[in-house]
Short mmCIF file of C-alpha atoms in Angstrom, two decimals:
data_model
loop_
_atom_site.label_atom_id
_atom_site.label_comp_id
_atom_site.label_asym_id
_atom_site.label_seq_id
_atom_site.Cartn_x
_atom_site.Cartn_y
_atom_site.Cartn_z
CA MET A 1 5.75 28.48 63.35
CA PHE A 2 6.28 31.54 60.86
CA HIS A 3 3.17 32.41 58.94
CA GLY A 4 3.46 34.85 55.88
CA PHE A 5 2.48 37.81 57.60
CA LEU A 6 5.09 37.75 60.09
CA LEU A 7 7.69 37.54 56.82
CA PRO A 8 9.38 41.08 55.50
CA ARG A 9 7.30 42.15 52.20
CA GLY A 10 10.32 43.75 50.78
CA PRO A 11 10.77 44.30 47.17
CA ARG A 12 11.54 40.66 46.67
CA ASN A 13 9.33 39.02 48.64
CA SER A 14 6.18 40.03 47.48
CA PRO A 15 3.80 38.08 45.61
CA GLU A 16 4.06 40.36 42.57
CA ALA A 17 7.59 39.53 42.02
CA ARG A 18 7.45 36.12 42.87
CA ALA A 19 4.65 35.60 40.16
CA GLY A 20 6.66 37.70 37.85
CA ARG A 21 9.83 35.63 38.42
CA LYS A 22 7.92 33.06 37.50
CA ALA A 23 6.67 34.60 34.12
CA ASP A 24 10.24 35.44 33.44
CA VAL A 25 11.71 32.37 33.42
CA ALA A 26 11.24 30.60 29.91
CA PRO A 27 9.88 27.40 30.13
CA VAL A 28 12.30 24.36 29.02
CA ALA A 29 11.85 23.01 25.87
CA GLU A 30 9.84 19.52 26.12
CA SER A 31 12.53 18.12 24.37
CA LEU A 32 15.46 19.54 22.76
CA THR A 33 15.30 16.87 20.06
CA ARG A 34 18.25 16.22 16.84
CA TYR A 35 16.63 15.29 14.34
CA ILE A 36 18.73 13.17 11.76
CA VAL A 37 17.39 12.56 7.91
CA ARG A 38 19.44 10.52 5.52
CA LEU A 39 19.03 7.63 2.69
CA ALA A 40 19.05 4.18 4.28
CA GLU A 41 22.03 1.84 3.97
CA PRO A 42 22.53 -1.73 3.82
CA ALA A 43 23.74 -1.72 7.73
CA ASP A 44 20.21 -0.44 8.54
CA ASP A 45 18.37 -3.44 7.07
CA SER A 46 17.71 -4.73 10.97
CA ALA A 47 16.55 -1.77 12.49
CA LEU A 48 14.39 -1.16 9.48
CA ARG A 49 12.97 -4.65 10.01
CA ARG A 50 12.50 -4.08 13.90
CA LEU A 51 10.65 -0.87 12.96
CA ALA A 52 8.55 -2.53 10.70
CA ASP A 53 7.76 -4.82 13.12
CA LEU A 54 6.72 -2.42 15.70
CA ASP A 55 4.56 -0.70 13.02
CA SER A 56 3.09 -3.93 12.26
CA SER A 57 3.26 -3.54 8.83
CA ARG A 58 5.88 -4.59 5.80
CA LEU A 59 8.81 -2.80 5.18
CA PRO A 60 8.69 -0.54 2.49
CA VAL A 61 10.32 -1.23 -1.19
CA GLY A 62 12.68 0.60 -3.12
CA PRO A 63 14.91 3.53 -1.27
CA LEU A 64 14.24 4.67 1.81
CA LEU A 65 14.65 7.82 3.63
CA VAL A 66 15.17 7.22 7.38
CA GLY A 67 14.64 9.44 10.09
CA GLU A 68 16.63 9.63 13.26
CA MET A 69 15.82 10.84 16.67
CA GLY A 70 17.28 10.10 20.37
CA GLY A 71 19.60 8.10 18.68
CA GLY A 72 18.10 5.32 16.51
CA ILE A 73 15.59 5.19 13.55
CA GLN A 74 11.93 5.78 14.41
CA ALA A 75 10.52 6.56 10.76
CA ALA A 76 11.27 5.46 7.20
CA LEU A 77 9.57 6.48 3.96
CA PRO A 78 10.16 5.67 0.36
CA VAL A 79 11.54 8.34 -1.51
CA MET A 80 9.33 7.46 -4.45
CA GLY A 81 6.26 7.80 -2.47
CA GLY A 82 4.18 5.40 -0.36
CA ARG A 83 3.39 4.30 3.15
CA GLY A 84 6.45 4.95 5.50
CA ILE A 85 6.48 3.13 8.65
CA ALA A 86 7.09 4.77 12.46
CA ASN A 87 7.38 3.65 15.65
CA PRO A 88 4.02 3.53 17.21
CA PHE A 89 5.62 4.27 21.01
CA VAL A 90 7.33 7.60 19.91
CA ARG A 91 5.87 10.87 18.90
CA THR A 92 7.26 11.18 15.27
CA ALA A 93 4.66 13.38 13.53
CA GLU A 94 7.49 16.12 13.15
CA LEU A 95 9.75 13.52 12.09
CA THR A 96 7.25 12.09 9.44
CA THR A 97 6.97 15.38 7.96
CA LEU A 98 10.80 16.16 7.83
CA LEU A 99 11.36 12.85 5.62
CA GLU A 100 7.96 13.71 3.51
CA LEU A 101 9.36 17.11 3.01
CA ARG A 102 12.84 15.74 2.20
CA ALA A 103 11.78 12.62 -0.26
CA GLU A 104 9.42 15.58 -2.16
CA GLN A 105 12.85 17.42 -2.56
CA LEU A 106 14.84 14.14 -3.72
CA ARG A 107 12.10 13.58 -6.48
CA GLU A 108 12.27 17.31 -7.87
CA GLN A 109 15.70 16.99 -8.22
CA GLY A 110 15.26 13.83 -10.23
CA PHE A 111 16.61 10.95 -7.46
CA GLY A 112 15.96 7.63 -8.90
CA GLU A 113 14.79 8.35 -12.44
CA SER A 114 17.57 6.21 -13.64
CA GLU A 115 16.29 3.39 -11.65
CA GLN A 116 12.73 3.95 -13.23
CA ALA A 117 13.80 4.81 -16.76
CA ARG A 118 11.10 3.55 -19.29
CA VAL A 119 12.06 0.60 -20.76
CA ILE A 120 11.37 0.63 -24.71
CA PRO A 121 10.78 -3.06 -25.94
CA LEU A 122 12.93 -3.51 -29.24
CA PRO A 123 10.82 -5.70 -31.87
CA ARG A 124 12.10 -9.09 -31.51
CA ARG A 125 12.54 -10.91 -35.09
CA GLN A 126 10.72 -14.22 -35.60
CA PRO A 127 12.89 -17.20 -36.81
CA THR A 128 12.21 -19.13 -40.01
CA LEU A 129 12.11 -22.76 -40.25
CA ALA A 130 15.26 -22.51 -41.44
CA GLY A 131 16.85 -21.29 -38.40
CA ARG A 132 17.08 -17.82 -40.25
CA VAL A 133 15.94 -14.56 -38.82
CA ALA A 134 13.66 -13.13 -41.18
#
């Protein structure tokens, strides 16, 4: 059986060199994750419903931004503001932050203003007894 004191202590085998080698090696990122932020499409409906069920909440209304991570939709946020939904079993804090930033950018660019344009009610004329408009 060999012991540490019997092994040659050259420059490569010294305890200082071994400790230095471990420090030189950069730790691999916990996860090299690719985030995809995009507008929801009609084909995403079933995935969004499953996500809302996982989050134990209702599916948000209006145009949605979805965040994909690991090949699937993990978070969704209404573009016009409101509470989003996210997968509670996946770390989505960074993804949710990206969704919030993108939603703010879209609102600043005027996204959805035509849909939310104010409707100005026109005065309605009441018909008279003879059926004519007064």
